Coordinates of C-alpha atoms and ligand atoms in Angstrom, one line a residue:
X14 CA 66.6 28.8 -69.5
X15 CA 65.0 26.2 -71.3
X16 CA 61.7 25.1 -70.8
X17 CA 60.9 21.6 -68.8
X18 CA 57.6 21.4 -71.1
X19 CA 58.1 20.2 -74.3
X20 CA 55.9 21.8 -76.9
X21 CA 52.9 19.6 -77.1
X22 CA 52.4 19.5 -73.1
X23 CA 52.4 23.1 -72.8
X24 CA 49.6 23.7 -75.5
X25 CA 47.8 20.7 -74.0
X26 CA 47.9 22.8 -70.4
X27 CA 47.2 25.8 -72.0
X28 CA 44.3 24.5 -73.9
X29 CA 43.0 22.6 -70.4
X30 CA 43.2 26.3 -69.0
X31 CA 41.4 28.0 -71.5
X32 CA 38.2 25.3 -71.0
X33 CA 38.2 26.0 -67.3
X34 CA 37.2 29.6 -68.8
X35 CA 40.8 31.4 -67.9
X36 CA 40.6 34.4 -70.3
X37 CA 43.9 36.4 -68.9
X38 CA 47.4 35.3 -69.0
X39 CA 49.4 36.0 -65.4
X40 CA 53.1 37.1 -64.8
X41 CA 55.5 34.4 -63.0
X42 CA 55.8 36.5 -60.4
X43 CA 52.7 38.1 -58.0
X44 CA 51.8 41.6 -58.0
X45 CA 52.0 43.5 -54.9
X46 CA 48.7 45.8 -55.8
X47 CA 47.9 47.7 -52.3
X48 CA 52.2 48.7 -52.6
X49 CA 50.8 50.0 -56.2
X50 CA 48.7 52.3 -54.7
X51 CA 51.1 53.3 -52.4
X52 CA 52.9 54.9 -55.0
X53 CA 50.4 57.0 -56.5
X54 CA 52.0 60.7 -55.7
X55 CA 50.1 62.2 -52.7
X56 CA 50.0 66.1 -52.7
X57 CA 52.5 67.2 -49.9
X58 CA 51.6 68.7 -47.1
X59 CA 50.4 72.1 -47.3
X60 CA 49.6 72.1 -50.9
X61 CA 46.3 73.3 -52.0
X62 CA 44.3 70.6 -52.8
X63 CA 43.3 70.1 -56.0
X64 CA 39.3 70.7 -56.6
X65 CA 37.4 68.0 -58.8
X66 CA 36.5 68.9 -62.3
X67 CA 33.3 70.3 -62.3
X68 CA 30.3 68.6 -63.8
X69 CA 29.4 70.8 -66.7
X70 CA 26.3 72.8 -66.0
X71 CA 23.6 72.3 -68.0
X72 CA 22.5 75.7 -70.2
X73 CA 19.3 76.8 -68.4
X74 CA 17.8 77.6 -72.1
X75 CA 18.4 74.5 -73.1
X76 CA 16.3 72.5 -70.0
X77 CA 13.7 75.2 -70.6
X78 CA 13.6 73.6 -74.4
X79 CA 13.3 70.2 -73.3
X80 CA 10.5 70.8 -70.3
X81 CA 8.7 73.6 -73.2
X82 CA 8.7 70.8 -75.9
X83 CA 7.7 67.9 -73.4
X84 CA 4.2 70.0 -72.5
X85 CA 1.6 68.5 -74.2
X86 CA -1.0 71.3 -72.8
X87 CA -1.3 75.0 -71.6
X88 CA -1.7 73.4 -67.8
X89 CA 1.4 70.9 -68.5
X90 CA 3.1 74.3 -69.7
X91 CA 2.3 76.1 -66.8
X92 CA 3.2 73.0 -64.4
X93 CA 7.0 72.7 -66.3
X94 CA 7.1 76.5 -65.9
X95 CA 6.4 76.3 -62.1
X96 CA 9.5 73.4 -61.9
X97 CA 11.7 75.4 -63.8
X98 CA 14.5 76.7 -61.2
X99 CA 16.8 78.0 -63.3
X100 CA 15.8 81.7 -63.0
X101 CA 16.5 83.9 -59.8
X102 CA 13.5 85.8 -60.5
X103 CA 11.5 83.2 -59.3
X104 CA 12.6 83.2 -55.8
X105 CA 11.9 87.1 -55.3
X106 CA 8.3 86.7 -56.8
X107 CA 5.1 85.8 -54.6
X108 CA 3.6 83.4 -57.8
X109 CA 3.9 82.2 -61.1
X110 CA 2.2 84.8 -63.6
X111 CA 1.2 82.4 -66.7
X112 CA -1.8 83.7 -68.2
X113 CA -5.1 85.1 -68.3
X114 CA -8.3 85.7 -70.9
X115 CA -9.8 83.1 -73.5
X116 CA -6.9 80.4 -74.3
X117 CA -7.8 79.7 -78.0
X118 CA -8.6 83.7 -78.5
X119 CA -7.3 84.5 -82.1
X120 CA -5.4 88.0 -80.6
X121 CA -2.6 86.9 -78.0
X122 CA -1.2 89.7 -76.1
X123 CA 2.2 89.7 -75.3
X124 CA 3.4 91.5 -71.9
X125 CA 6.4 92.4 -70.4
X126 CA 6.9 91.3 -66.8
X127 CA 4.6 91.1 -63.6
X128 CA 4.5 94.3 -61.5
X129 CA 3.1 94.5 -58.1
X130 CA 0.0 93.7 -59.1
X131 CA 0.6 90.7 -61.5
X132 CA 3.0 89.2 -58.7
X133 CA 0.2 89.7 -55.9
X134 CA -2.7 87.8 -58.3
X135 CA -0.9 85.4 -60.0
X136 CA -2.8 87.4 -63.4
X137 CA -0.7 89.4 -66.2
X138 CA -2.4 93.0 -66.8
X139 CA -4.4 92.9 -63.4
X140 CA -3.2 97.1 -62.2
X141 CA -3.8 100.0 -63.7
X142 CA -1.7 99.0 -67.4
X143 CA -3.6 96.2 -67.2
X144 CA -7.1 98.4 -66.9
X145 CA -5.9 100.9 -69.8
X146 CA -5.3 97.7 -71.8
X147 CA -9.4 96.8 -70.8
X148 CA -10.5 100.0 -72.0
X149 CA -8.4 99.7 -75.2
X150 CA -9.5 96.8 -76.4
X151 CA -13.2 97.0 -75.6
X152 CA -12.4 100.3 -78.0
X153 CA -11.7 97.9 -80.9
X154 CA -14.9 95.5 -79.7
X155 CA -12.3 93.5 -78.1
X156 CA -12.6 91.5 -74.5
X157 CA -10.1 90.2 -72.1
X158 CA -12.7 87.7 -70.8
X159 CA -13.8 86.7 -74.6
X160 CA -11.8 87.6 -77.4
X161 CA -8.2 87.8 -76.3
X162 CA -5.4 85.8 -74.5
X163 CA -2.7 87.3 -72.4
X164 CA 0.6 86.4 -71.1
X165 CA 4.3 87.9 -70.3
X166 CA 7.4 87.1 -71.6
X167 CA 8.7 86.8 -67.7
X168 CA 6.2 85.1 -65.7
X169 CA 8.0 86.3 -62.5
X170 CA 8.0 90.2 -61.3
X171 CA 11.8 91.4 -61.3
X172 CA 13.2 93.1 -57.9
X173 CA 12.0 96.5 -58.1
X174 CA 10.5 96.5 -61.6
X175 CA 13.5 96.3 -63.0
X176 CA 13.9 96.0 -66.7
X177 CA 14.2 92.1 -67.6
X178 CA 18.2 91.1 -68.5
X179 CA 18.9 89.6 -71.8
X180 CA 19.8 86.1 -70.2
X181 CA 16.5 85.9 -68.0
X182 CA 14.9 86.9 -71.3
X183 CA 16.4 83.8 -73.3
X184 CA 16.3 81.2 -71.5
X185 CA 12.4 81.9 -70.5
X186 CA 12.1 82.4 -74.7
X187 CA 11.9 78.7 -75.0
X188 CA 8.3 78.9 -72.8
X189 CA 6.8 81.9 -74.1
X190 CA 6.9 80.0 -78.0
X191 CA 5.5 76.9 -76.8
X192 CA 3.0 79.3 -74.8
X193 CA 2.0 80.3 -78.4
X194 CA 2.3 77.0 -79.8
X195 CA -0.1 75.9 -77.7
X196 CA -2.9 78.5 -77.7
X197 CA -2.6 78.9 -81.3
X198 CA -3.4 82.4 -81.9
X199 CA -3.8 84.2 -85.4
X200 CA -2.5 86.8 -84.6
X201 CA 0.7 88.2 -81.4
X202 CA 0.6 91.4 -80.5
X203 CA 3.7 92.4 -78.4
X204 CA 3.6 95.1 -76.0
X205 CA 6.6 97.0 -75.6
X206 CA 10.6 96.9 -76.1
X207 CA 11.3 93.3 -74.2
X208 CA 8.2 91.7 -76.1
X209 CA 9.7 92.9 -79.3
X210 CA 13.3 92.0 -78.1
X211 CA 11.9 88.4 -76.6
X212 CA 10.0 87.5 -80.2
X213 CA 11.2 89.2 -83.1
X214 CA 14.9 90.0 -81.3
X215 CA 14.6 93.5 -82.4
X216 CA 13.9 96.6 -80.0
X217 CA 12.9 99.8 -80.9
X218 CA 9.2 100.2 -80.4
X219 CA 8.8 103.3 -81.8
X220 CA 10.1 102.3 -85.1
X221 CA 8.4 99.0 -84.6
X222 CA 4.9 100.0 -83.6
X223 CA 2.0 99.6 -85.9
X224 CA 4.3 97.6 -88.5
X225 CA 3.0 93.9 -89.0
X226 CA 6.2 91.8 -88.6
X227 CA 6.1 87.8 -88.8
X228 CA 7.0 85.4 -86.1
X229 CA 6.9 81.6 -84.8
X230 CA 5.0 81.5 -88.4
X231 CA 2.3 84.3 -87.3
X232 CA 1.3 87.7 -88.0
X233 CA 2.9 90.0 -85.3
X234 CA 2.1 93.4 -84.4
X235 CA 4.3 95.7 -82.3
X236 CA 2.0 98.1 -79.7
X237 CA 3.4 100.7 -77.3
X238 CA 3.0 99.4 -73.6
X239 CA -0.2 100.7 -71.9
X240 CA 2.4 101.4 -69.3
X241 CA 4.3 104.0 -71.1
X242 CA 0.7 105.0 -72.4
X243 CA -0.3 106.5 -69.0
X244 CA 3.1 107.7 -68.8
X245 CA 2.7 109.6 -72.2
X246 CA -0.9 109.9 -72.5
X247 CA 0.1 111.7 -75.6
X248 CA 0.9 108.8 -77.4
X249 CA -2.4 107.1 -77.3
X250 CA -3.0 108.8 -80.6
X251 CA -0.5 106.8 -82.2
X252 CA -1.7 103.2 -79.8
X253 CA -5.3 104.4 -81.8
X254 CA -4.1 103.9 -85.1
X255 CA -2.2 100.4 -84.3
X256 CA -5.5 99.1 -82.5
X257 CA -7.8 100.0 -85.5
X258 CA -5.1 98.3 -87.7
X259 CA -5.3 95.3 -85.7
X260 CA -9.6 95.6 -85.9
X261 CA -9.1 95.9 -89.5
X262 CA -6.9 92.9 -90.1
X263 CA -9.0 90.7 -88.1
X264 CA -12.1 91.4 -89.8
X265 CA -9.9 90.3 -93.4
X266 CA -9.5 87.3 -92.1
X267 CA -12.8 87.0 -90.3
Ligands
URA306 N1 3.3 95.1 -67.6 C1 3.4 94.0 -68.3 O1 4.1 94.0 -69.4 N2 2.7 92.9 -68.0 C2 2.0 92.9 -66.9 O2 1.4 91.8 -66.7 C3 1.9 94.0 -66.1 C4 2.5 95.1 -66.5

């Protein structure tokens, strides 16, 4: 059909349009839009329903990154480490075991996990490991109160002592480096198979021990666990000859 509007009178409308600020061109006919919708396919009855996607879940040693790096300061730390809910642990434990000793020591020691004890002061070290660990350190002319720093690689006692799991270990990872970031030690000394595991990502203490190793740019030094110590009291020969290599290294860089 042809067109009542001759060329010129149709441009003039359209241009008359486009002034009035009409952006979008409109069929002849009007759209029926709620019949649209109507004819969207609706599941039929007794069909399982189909579930939303998901919203991806964020990877809980990734947010442990981000809150780590964004602590400015060992009580900022400590504060991102008590809002961290990521970790299951923390709803079995009575408090949040984050340090204890002389932030700033040069020696930073480098537990496991809270026992009873830890879990019930809030303080790594505080039972009977913790007062074989006293007793080895004044050996060397060392002090928890002066000369050292202390901390776990969990800072939240598993159920029933048991031993850490990989994934609680790496996503808490990301908070036990800025840990050491922040208190700048010279020197980490690990105690034990998940300190080793946590820091160097290598277990075998009794290979390990009494070997300096090098990690988050430091001197490292592995050390049988004062637990196992009182367990194998036979050992402490060997737990001797690593504390008088860490004496001796100390005083070369004195
Ligand atoms: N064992 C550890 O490794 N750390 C503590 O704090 C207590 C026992």
């Amino acid at each position: 059909m042809e067109s009542a509007l001759d060329y010129w009178s149709a441009r003039a409308l359209l241009e008359w349009q486009a002034e009035l600020g009409a952006t979008e061109a409109l069929c002849d006919a009007p759209v029926d839009r709620y019949g649209l919708e109507q004819a969207v396919p609706r599941p039929k009855p007794g069909a399982a329903p189909v579930p939303p996607p998901k919203p991806k879940e964020a990877d809980p040693a990734d947010v442990a990154g981000k809150a780590a790096r964004a602590a400015a300061s060992l009580p900022a730390l400590r504060d991102a480490m008590q809002g961290f809910s990521h970790c299951e642990l923390k709803r079995g434990a009575r408090n949040l075991v984050f340090s204890d000793g002389r932030p700033g020591a040069r020696v930073m020691i480098i537990g496991e996990a809270p026992d009873r004890d830890e879990d019930l002061q809030g303080k790594p070290f505080a039972g009977r490991a913790g007062q074989l660990l006293d007793r080895m350190l004044e050996a060397i002319g060392l002090s928890r109160a002066e000369s050292v720093y202390l901390t776990n690689v969990l800072p939240w006692r598993p159920p029933q002592n048991r031993d850490p799991l990989p994934a609680e270990i790496g996503m808490l990872t990301p908070f036990l480096a800025r840990h050491v970031a922040l208190a700048e030690p010279e020197i980490l000394v690990l105690m034990g198979n998940i300190s080793c595991q946590a820091v160097l990502g290598k277990r075998g203490i009794t290979r390990l021990r009494g070997r300096w190793d090098q990690a988050w740019d430091k001197p490292v030094i592995p050390m049988f666990h004062p637990a196992y110590l009182l367990r194998q009291p036979q050992q402490k020969r060997l737990a001797w000859a690593d504390l008088l290599e860490l004496k001796a290294r100390l005083a070369a860089v004195a």
